[in-house]
Amino acid sequence: MKLTNNDLIKLYGDMWYIRHFEQRLADLFAEGVLPGFIHLGIGQEACMAGTCFNLGDGDIIGATHREHGVLLCRGVSGDAIMAELYGKVTGTCKGKGGSMHACGLKQGALGNNAILGPAQTIVNGFAYAHKTRKNKKVAVSMFGDGAANRGEFHEGMNFASMWNLPSIYIINNNGYAISVPKSKQQKIDDLSARAAGYGIPGVSIDGNDLIAVIETTGEAIARAREGGGPSLIEFKTYRWRGHFEGDPTPYRTDEEVAEWKKKDPIKRFEKILLERSVATEKDMKGIHDQMLAKVDGHQKFAEDSPWPPMSEMYTDVYYYEEGSDQK
Amino acid sequence: MIGIIANPASGKDIRRLVAQGTVFDNMEKVNIIQRILVVLHYGGVKDIYMMPDSFHIMDKALCFLERNQKVQVDVKELDFDLNFDQSDSIKAATLLREMKASCIITLGGDGTNRAVAKGSGDVPLLPLSTGTNNVFPAMLEGSVAGLAAMVADKDMTRECLVLRQCKRINIYKNDELVDIALIDAVITDDMFVGSRALWETDSIKEIFVTAAKPDSIGISAIAGSFRPMSEAEPGGLYVKIGGGSFRTWAAIAPGLVRPVPIREFRETDYDTRVRVETPCGMIALDGEREVVFNKNDKVEIEFTDKGPRVIDVQATLNAAAKKGIFVDKEVATETANCPGV
Amino acid sequence: MREITVAEAIREALTEEMERNPEVFVFGEDVGAFGGCFGVTTGLYDKFPDRVIDTMIAETGILGIACGAAYSGMKPVPEIMFSDFFSVCFDYLFNQSSKARYMTGMQEGGKNAGFVLRAPNGAGVRAAAQHSQCVEQFMMPVVGLKIAIPSTPADTKGMLKYAIRGNDPVVFLEHKMMYGISGPVPDGDHLVPFASADIKREGTDVTIVATQMMVHKSLAAAETLAKEGINIEVVDPRSLKPLDMKTILASVKKTKHLVLVNEAPKTGNALTEIGLRVVEEAFDYLEAPPVRVCAPDTPIPFSPVLEDAWIRSEADIIEGVRKALA
């Protein structure tokens, strides 16, 4: 796989963009600005940036509430995402979805499905449409190790395998389903082993290694585009923060968190950039600051945006409202 | 004392996706360990140490043994914190060497054994194949491996234990020994370690192999397809990849067949350093991208006969059987009158 | 006008819509060469072998595909073998497709959630408690969902075609006992919109609002009561969501009496909604409280004598009318 220096710089920027965005959400939530629940993906940036690097126009990815970063990498407006999390009318969903349902359908980001499970079957519907239309597009479902225990994960893979759909299942295995560790959720350690049960390839890799993520998802996606069918990829990764903001995380130790912070995907990538003379420390600082400024801009946009008018409560229930003209 | 190192990560990498590698399920490794342990237990081997791992292969094997065969085997876990990478295998091998293990049974592919070899020193290895590239380890049934290991443990005078000396490749970067390989060192113009595996031939520029076996897959098979070289033949083979002389083809991964253009090749003696021509890229060792080098680095490769020693299972068990290691004289008298004995 | 059965009407509707739009596809358990467990899709597979697909036993998988394909702009027509099984895939009706537009703020590209989920509804074939239910009462509170509940071949054909052309998720309930019922069906591109209740029989004394098999039983009851000089108006809502209250209110304002007849149990019955809305909006016109003719609050029994008694009969409807007029 040939990555140009421009690709590498962009990817570095993507990861910082995600991290700064997520960190800002943490700060805003702590200040009481953001309503509801926020689930942050800090620590899992490589999984998001690497996967999205291999997706193009027309491809679709459905991820979870932890992956605002996927929306950003797919090109959904950071302003609109931030505004949505504030609940403003300029948000991706006019403020009616929030973090739980923010999305960018035009950019191919299906957003979160707050019920864990349906996304793994809904992705097949998109994949079926791609297959029928013969457009060489793919449909990706990205979810956590907890969701991999839902029945729909299994029904989904079985369908994808049987119908030979361009569906790709990606598990961000960060070792916890809220407070329950993986050792109490399933007997196997490598969830990729489940793929064999459906006759599709399954791979487990280090999700904090951006290049490994790009290579593996690249192969899976290329294979699916060419009619090679579905595959299952498991990223071993870790979330630095709690399941939700405000989670005191009594279920894990500071030592464990510190160990995983040593495997910071951004720092590891910096080593490669320096080793290969792609960027200097100064370049990297420049990108870091540039992304921070972008996030500042998103915050300001959200703050300045208006709330939704009351009329929005009643719209968008049906496509064809009662009495309206359906052709 | 017997040591066992089972790599839970072997057999589930990207080659599942890009080639036809089947998933070597970790449950199958549990089965293999059970078979080994039953034999060791029956053979009276008391001290058995295993590397801990993320799949808890040992715990599962012991649990199933107790439940199914009503056998309680005393296996201890080596005491160290896991990093969940190859350093775990190196550390386990080092500890087992320090504890003076009679042999180390390994479950893995070439990559696993390479890591083990970095720490095992003189301790004989008994490699069982459960990885993707399996030139070094053998397809060996677990019970048979248990038998051979038992002989290694009991045979203090080394009358029956037959060992084979393996080769080793040394990698020097700027005159410093930075890494080793057991089967092959491949110079590519790849930029990154990434998912480690090699599956695209376009990036391969030069290869160094200790064994060139047409009856294998991977890099060894490329060289073996036109100049077979066994482990017994001294030295190694150096091949330059690229247009020029001729073209060959081989299975470079399970079910992944590729044509390979060959520029030139030559046999190389032991202890002779060969300077790598490719200006910058990666060195893949035993199938995994490992060492980075840049324009200003001097990279040299050297073949030696200072690799690990591996147990020759067939020869060892034949010698042991002839010496009567499996026979209990008292029982033999009773059964002497039974038909069929 | 030619006469065809409800089953034939469904087949015609599917065929016509599949010919009209190449992205309409039918899928479900045994719908392909087997023709469906009630024979409804017989012959469809031969006409459209790529678009009539047998699935595994995986209701949640089926509905997931329906949602995703609909969001992509295709027109899936999934079939669930018995409406009772909606419980298995209820999430897709309750939390997914029905809310998709609202949660995403009706983004461009996210407008479509147009699938039509067909299933046989209702009791009478001795299939016992888990294969005999009417399920419209579970769908009534689901915002964003549409419910079609036709009772005649013409309504069935017209509503199915209309539903397939829409962009909203529709639960299309077919009654098992109705598949063989014949009726006149207009030629041509016959469409019946939702929220258009149909007065199946005009009358002056009592309004009966009934669905599916109960429409036919109400019409029979009306003939019997006509001999006594009681003139019944039978209103068939045809769709429960959206609901045509205008026609129902006009009818009740005329007759001043309301009887609601639905095959499902009484508590939480789908037609309760209609009853209360009539009380809210036409209280001054009513000369008696609305009467519900519904099944007992029990699961459906297997034994034929019990099932036949469980299902409301013409006699039960007549008793209901008398109660309303008392």
mmCIF file of C-alpha atoms in Angstrom, chain B residues 66-311:
data_model
loop_
_atom_site.group_PDB
_atom_site.id
_atom_site.type_symbol
_atom_site.label_atom_id
_atom_site.label_comp_id
_atom_site.label_asym_id
_atom_site.label_seq_id
_atom_site.Cartn_x
_atom_site.Cartn_y
_atom_site.Cartn_z
ATOM 1 C CA GLU B 66 -9.763 -32.287 34.341
ATOM 2 C CA ARG B 67 -13.328 -32.430 33.147
ATOM 3 C CA ASN B 68 -12.921 -34.852 30.257
ATOM 4 C CA GLN B 69 -10.033 -37.071 31.240
ATOM 5 C CA LYS B 70 -10.145 -36.622 34.994
ATOM 6 C CA VAL B 71 -6.476 -35.718 34.797
ATOM 7 C CA GLN B 72 -4.947 -32.978 36.905
ATOM 8 C CA VAL B 73 -1.718 -31.780 35.433
ATOM 9 C CA ASP B 74 0.538 -29.476 37.383
ATOM 10 C CA VAL B 75 1.429 -26.683 34.992
ATOM 11 C CA LYS B 76 2.731 -23.388 36.255
ATOM 12 C CA GLU B 77 2.472 -20.059 34.525
ATOM 13 C CA LEU B 78 5.646 -18.043 34.001
ATOM 14 C CA ASP B 79 5.440 -14.962 36.118
ATOM 15 C CA PHE B 80 5.669 -11.789 34.093
ATOM 16 C CA ASP B 81 3.367 -9.035 32.779
ATOM 17 C CA LEU B 82 2.235 -9.411 29.203
ATOM 18 C CA ASN B 83 2.821 -6.777 26.541
ATOM 19 C CA PHE B 84 0.665 -8.682 24.042
ATOM 20 C CA ASP B 85 3.380 -8.574 21.403
ATOM 21 C CA GLN B 86 6.427 -10.600 20.387
ATOM 22 C CA SER B 87 8.388 -9.405 23.404
ATOM 23 C CA ASP B 88 6.254 -11.778 25.480
ATOM 24 C CA SER B 89 7.624 -14.783 23.583
ATOM 25 C CA ILE B 90 11.187 -13.466 23.919
ATOM 26 C CA LYS B 91 10.763 -12.921 27.652
ATOM 27 C CA ALA B 92 9.214 -16.368 28.152
ATOM 28 C CA ALA B 93 12.051 -18.043 26.258
ATOM 29 C CA THR B 94 14.651 -16.110 28.236
ATOM 30 C CA LEU B 95 13.086 -17.131 31.551
ATOM 31 C CA LEU B 96 12.875 -20.763 30.487
ATOM 32 C CA ARG B 97 16.538 -20.721 29.509
ATOM 33 C CA GLU B 98 17.518 -19.225 32.845
ATOM 34 C CA MET B 99 15.444 -21.887 34.584
ATOM 35 C CA LYS B 100 17.384 -24.523 32.580
ATOM 36 C CA ALA B 101 14.470 -26.032 30.668
ATOM 37 C CA SER B 102 15.254 -29.313 28.872
ATOM 38 C CA CYS B 103 13.316 -28.130 25.876
ATOM 39 C CA ILE B 104 10.757 -25.555 24.814
ATOM 40 C CA ILE B 105 7.688 -26.607 22.854
ATOM 41 C CA THR B 106 6.409 -23.745 20.677
ATOM 42 C CA LEU B 107 3.021 -23.346 19.004
ATOM 43 C CA GLY B 108 3.231 -20.772 16.252
ATOM 44 C CA GLY B 109 4.667 -19.951 12.867
ATOM 45 C CA ASP B 110 8.025 -18.697 11.723
ATOM 46 C CA GLY B 111 7.491 -15.385 13.466
ATOM 47 C CA THR B 112 6.808 -16.995 16.819
ATOM 48 C CA ASN B 113 9.860 -19.174 16.644
ATOM 49 C CA ARG B 114 12.026 -16.283 15.654
ATOM 50 C CA ALA B 115 10.977 -14.438 18.777
ATOM 51 C CA VAL B 116 11.560 -17.511 20.916
ATOM 52 C CA ALA B 117 14.992 -18.017 19.373
ATOM 53 C CA LYS B 118 16.002 -14.554 20.541
ATOM 54 C CA GLY B 119 15.773 -15.714 24.136
ATOM 55 C CA SER B 120 16.125 -19.493 24.145
ATOM 56 C CA GLY B 121 19.893 -19.734 23.642
ATOM 57 C CA ASP B 122 20.957 -23.384 23.686
ATOM 58 C CA VAL B 123 17.666 -24.840 24.915
ATOM 59 C CA PRO B 124 16.405 -27.308 22.284
ATOM 60 C CA LEU B 125 13.205 -26.232 20.571
ATOM 61 C CA LEU B 126 10.267 -28.376 19.560
ATOM 62 C CA PRO B 127 8.280 -26.185 17.158
ATOM 63 C CA LEU B 128 4.690 -27.140 16.275
ATOM 64 C CA SER B 129 3.130 -25.410 13.321
ATOM 65 C CA THR B 130 0.050 -23.256 14.030
ATOM 66 C CA GLY B 131 0.918 -20.106 12.123
ATOM 67 C CA THR B 132 0.657 -18.986 8.516
ATOM 68 C CA ASN B 133 4.242 -19.250 7.310
ATOM 69 C CA ASN B 134 5.402 -22.579 8.587
ATOM 70 C CA VAL B 135 8.783 -23.342 7.127
ATOM 71 C CA PHE B 136 10.509 -23.594 10.507
ATOM 72 C CA PRO B 137 7.957 -25.440 12.624
ATOM 73 C CA ALA B 138 6.625 -28.839 11.672
ATOM 74 C CA MET B 139 3.156 -30.243 11.275
ATOM 75 C CA LEU B 140 3.335 -32.445 14.316
ATOM 76 C CA GLU B 141 0.590 -34.060 16.317
ATOM 77 C CA GLY B 142 0.473 -32.845 19.900
ATOM 78 C CA SER B 143 0.814 -36.251 21.513
ATOM 79 C CA VAL B 144 3.936 -36.983 19.489
ATOM 80 C CA ALA B 145 5.429 -33.663 20.521
ATOM 81 C CA GLY B 146 4.679 -34.570 24.133
ATOM 82 C CA LEU B 147 6.573 -37.830 23.716
ATOM 83 C CA ALA B 148 9.628 -36.142 22.251
ATOM 84 C CA ALA B 149 9.601 -33.490 24.971
ATOM 85 C CA MET B 150 9.359 -36.177 27.627
ATOM 86 C CA VAL B 151 12.407 -37.909 26.188
ATOM 87 C CA ALA B 152 14.294 -34.596 26.208
ATOM 88 C CA ASP B 153 13.393 -34.169 29.863
ATOM 89 C CA LYS B 154 14.285 -37.692 30.970
ATOM 90 C CA ASP B 155 17.320 -38.263 28.809
ATOM 91 C CA MET B 156 19.949 -36.631 31.035
ATOM 92 C CA THR B 157 22.877 -38.196 29.207
ATOM 93 C CA ARG B 158 21.498 -37.202 25.852
ATOM 94 C CA GLU B 159 21.770 -40.719 24.480
ATOM 95 C CA CYS B 160 18.449 -40.620 22.671
ATOM 96 C CA LEU B 161 17.945 -36.929 22.084
ATOM 97 C CA VAL B 162 18.803 -36.148 18.484
ATOM 98 C CA LEU B 163 19.138 -32.431 17.718
ATOM 99 C CA ARG B 164 19.450 -30.540 14.501
ATOM 100 C CA GLN B 165 21.471 -27.351 14.376
ATOM 101 C CA CYS B 166 19.558 -24.580 12.612
ATOM 102 C CA LYS B 167 20.874 -21.649 10.710
ATOM 103 C CA ARG B 168 20.414 -18.032 11.665
ATOM 104 C CA ILE B 169 20.429 -14.766 9.752
ATOM 105 C CA ASN B 170 22.014 -11.744 11.421
ATOM 106 C CA ILE B 171 20.891 -8.261 10.483
ATOM 107 C CA TYR B 172 23.415 -5.484 10.951
ATOM 108 C CA LYS B 173 22.455 -1.827 10.724
ATOM 109 C CA ASN B 174 25.404 0.531 10.824
ATOM 110 C CA ASP B 175 27.595 -2.325 12.089
ATOM 111 C CA GLU B 176 25.309 -3.063 15.005
ATOM 112 C CA LEU B 177 23.454 -6.374 15.263
ATOM 113 C CA VAL B 178 19.841 -5.245 15.401
ATOM 114 C CA ASP B 179 17.835 -8.402 14.768
ATOM 115 C CA ILE B 180 17.838 -12.027 13.622
ATOM 116 C CA ALA B 181 15.789 -14.347 11.452
ATOM 117 C CA LEU B 182 15.539 -18.098 11.149
ATOM 118 C CA ILE B 183 14.288 -18.634 7.600
ATOM 119 C CA ASP B 184 14.305 -15.448 5.576
ATOM 120 C CA ALA B 185 15.160 -11.764 5.516
ATOM 121 C CA VAL B 186 13.364 -9.775 2.835
ATOM 122 C CA ILE B 187 14.363 -6.277 1.786
ATOM 123 C CA THR B 188 11.380 -4.233 0.574
ATOM 124 C CA ASP B 189 10.840 -0.611 -0.305
ATOM 125 C CA ASP B 190 7.801 -0.520 2.001
ATOM 126 C CA MET B 191 7.699 2.402 4.308
ATOM 127 C CA PHE B 192 5.863 0.985 7.290
ATOM 128 C CA VAL B 193 5.577 -1.941 9.629
ATOM 129 C CA GLY B 194 1.803 -1.595 9.563
ATOM 130 C CA SER B 195 0.064 -4.930 9.567
ATOM 131 C CA ARG B 196 3.467 -6.645 9.333
ATOM 132 C CA ALA B 197 2.636 -9.347 6.817
ATOM 133 C CA LEU B 198 4.047 -9.376 3.319
ATOM 134 C CA TRP B 199 1.679 -10.171 0.527
ATOM 135 C CA GLU B 200 2.567 -7.917 -2.352
ATOM 136 C CA THR B 201 5.591 -8.945 -4.407
ATOM 137 C CA ASP B 202 6.036 -5.549 -6.082
ATOM 138 C CA SER B 203 7.814 -4.113 -3.081
ATOM 139 C CA ILE B 204 10.251 -7.023 -2.638
ATOM 140 C CA LYS B 205 13.764 -6.135 -3.810
ATOM 141 C CA GLU B 206 16.225 -8.611 -2.269
ATOM 142 C CA ILE B 207 15.822 -11.834 -0.339
ATOM 143 C CA PHE B 208 18.120 -13.863 1.925
ATOM 144 C CA VAL B 209 17.023 -17.421 2.767
ATOM 145 C CA THR B 210 18.576 -20.105 4.964
ATOM 146 C CA ALA B 211 16.457 -22.757 3.305
ATOM 147 C CA ALA B 212 15.011 -22.625 -0.193
ATOM 148 C CA LYS B 213 12.214 -25.169 -0.198
ATOM 149 C CA PRO B 214 9.922 -25.709 -3.161
ATOM 150 C CA ASP B 215 7.739 -27.750 -0.789
ATOM 151 C CA SER B 216 6.805 -24.755 1.290
ATOM 152 C CA ILE B 217 5.040 -21.399 0.922
ATOM 153 C CA GLY B 218 6.394 -17.902 1.302
ATOM 154 C CA ILE B 219 9.799 -16.456 0.529
ATOM 155 C CA SER B 220 11.572 -19.794 0.923
ATOM 156 C CA ALA B 221 9.322 -21.158 -1.798
ATOM 157 C CA ILE B 222 10.280 -18.391 -4.228
ATOM 158 C CA ALA B 223 13.965 -19.292 -4.004
ATOM 159 C CA GLY B 224 13.162 -22.999 -3.775
ATOM 160 C CA SER B 225 11.273 -22.839 -7.053
ATOM 161 C CA PHE B 226 14.532 -22.531 -8.997
ATOM 162 C CA ARG B 227 17.428 -23.317 -6.598
ATOM 163 C CA PRO B 228 16.394 -25.679 -3.794
ATOM 164 C CA MET B 229 18.576 -25.543 -0.700
ATOM 165 C CA SER B 230 17.971 -27.672 2.404
ATOM 166 C CA GLU B 231 18.677 -26.776 6.010
ATOM 167 C CA ALA B 232 21.577 -29.208 5.879
ATOM 168 C CA GLU B 233 23.406 -27.373 3.113
ATOM 169 C CA PRO B 234 25.788 -24.839 4.652
ATOM 170 C CA GLY B 235 25.424 -21.125 3.984
ATOM 171 C CA GLY B 236 22.454 -19.401 2.465
ATOM 172 C CA LEU B 237 20.984 -18.018 -0.737
ATOM 173 C CA TYR B 238 20.881 -14.367 -1.788
ATOM 174 C CA VAL B 239 18.431 -13.420 -4.550
ATOM 175 C CA LYS B 240 17.892 -10.065 -6.220
ATOM 176 C CA ILE B 241 14.304 -9.553 -7.354
ATOM 177 C CA GLY B 242 13.480 -7.597 -10.485
ATOM 178 C CA GLY B 243 13.444 -7.798 -14.250
ATOM 179 C CA GLY B 244 16.410 -9.146 -16.135
ATOM 180 C CA SER B 245 17.181 -12.829 -16.072
ATOM 181 C CA PHE B 246 14.121 -15.025 -15.710
ATOM 182 C CA ARG B 247 10.766 -15.323 -14.050
ATOM 183 C CA THR B 248 9.496 -17.897 -11.621
ATOM 184 C CA TRP B 249 6.319 -18.363 -9.617
ATOM 185 C CA ALA B 250 5.381 -19.640 -6.171
ATOM 186 C CA ALA B 251 2.738 -19.536 -3.462
ATOM 187 C CA ILE B 252 3.881 -16.603 -1.327
ATOM 188 C CA ALA B 253 1.018 -17.040 1.153
ATOM 189 C CA PRO B 254 -1.616 -19.772 1.514
ATOM 190 C CA GLY B 255 -3.388 -19.936 -1.827
ATOM 191 C CA LEU B 256 -1.747 -16.724 -3.046
ATOM 192 C CA VAL B 257 0.278 -17.464 -6.180
ATOM 193 C CA ARG B 258 2.454 -14.781 -7.755
ATOM 194 C CA PRO B 259 4.997 -14.538 -10.576
ATOM 195 C CA VAL B 260 8.394 -13.272 -9.397
ATOM 196 C CA PRO B 261 11.035 -11.806 -11.741
ATOM 197 C CA ILE B 262 14.589 -12.790 -10.774
ATOM 198 C CA ARG B 263 17.569 -10.599 -11.591
ATOM 199 C CA GLU B 264 20.363 -12.718 -10.159
ATOM 200 C CA PHE B 265 21.164 -15.064 -7.273
ATOM 201 C CA ARG B 266 24.180 -16.546 -5.515
ATOM 202 C CA GLU B 267 25.045 -18.926 -2.688
ATOM 203 C CA THR B 268 26.633 -17.203 0.286
ATOM 204 C CA ASP B 269 28.977 -18.718 2.900
ATOM 205 C CA TYR B 270 28.479 -18.498 6.618
ATOM 206 C CA ASP B 271 29.857 -15.440 8.428
ATOM 207 C CA THR B 272 30.102 -13.321 5.292
ATOM 208 C CA ARG B 273 28.283 -9.988 5.436
ATOM 209 C CA VAL B 274 26.374 -8.987 2.316
ATOM 210 C CA ARG B 275 25.618 -5.304 1.862
ATOM 211 C CA VAL B 276 21.998 -4.543 1.031
ATOM 212 C CA GLU B 277 21.574 -2.544 -2.179
ATOM 213 C CA THR B 278 18.104 -1.064 -1.667
ATOM 214 C CA PRO B 279 18.600 2.507 -0.409
ATOM 215 C CA CYS B 280 15.672 2.740 1.982
ATOM 216 C CA GLY B 281 12.737 0.655 3.098
ATOM 217 C CA MET B 282 11.888 -2.159 5.500
ATOM 218 C CA ILE B 283 13.369 -5.532 6.322
ATOM 219 C CA ALA B 284 10.797 -8.295 6.826
ATOM 220 C CA LEU B 285 12.070 -11.109 9.000
ATOM 221 C CA ASP B 286 10.449 -14.542 8.764
ATOM 222 C CA GLY B 287 7.402 -13.050 7.102
ATOM 223 C CA GLU B 288 6.918 -9.945 9.191
ATOM 224 C CA ARG B 289 7.983 -6.390 8.486
ATOM 225 C CA GLU B 290 10.324 -5.474 11.300
ATOM 226 C CA VAL B 291 13.317 -3.207 10.732
ATOM 227 C CA VAL B 292 13.245 0.257 9.184
ATOM 228 C CA PHE B 293 16.231 1.649 7.305
ATOM 229 C CA ASN B 294 16.860 4.955 5.582
ATOM 230 C CA LYS B 295 19.208 6.373 2.957
ATOM 231 C CA ASN B 296 22.049 6.902 5.386
ATOM 232 C CA ASP B 297 21.915 3.458 6.976
ATOM 233 C CA LYS B 298 24.374 0.683 6.121
ATOM 234 C CA VAL B 299 22.482 -2.582 6.162
ATOM 235 C CA GLU B 300 24.256 -5.928 6.000
ATOM 236 C CA ILE B 301 22.950 -9.494 6.180
ATOM 237 C CA GLU B 302 24.943 -12.504 7.344
ATOM 238 C CA PHE B 303 24.201 -16.255 7.448
ATOM 239 C CA THR B 304 25.496 -18.264 10.426
ATOM 240 C CA ASP B 305 25.116 -21.753 11.815
ATOM 241 C CA LYS B 306 24.469 -20.304 15.268
ATOM 242 C CA GLY B 307 20.681 -20.692 15.189
ATOM 243 C CA PRO B 308 18.651 -22.644 17.716
ATOM 244 C CA ARG B 309 18.792 -26.411 17.976
ATOM 245 C CA VAL B 310 15.637 -28.254 17.104
ATOM 246 C CA ILE B 311 14.679 -31.743 18.239
#
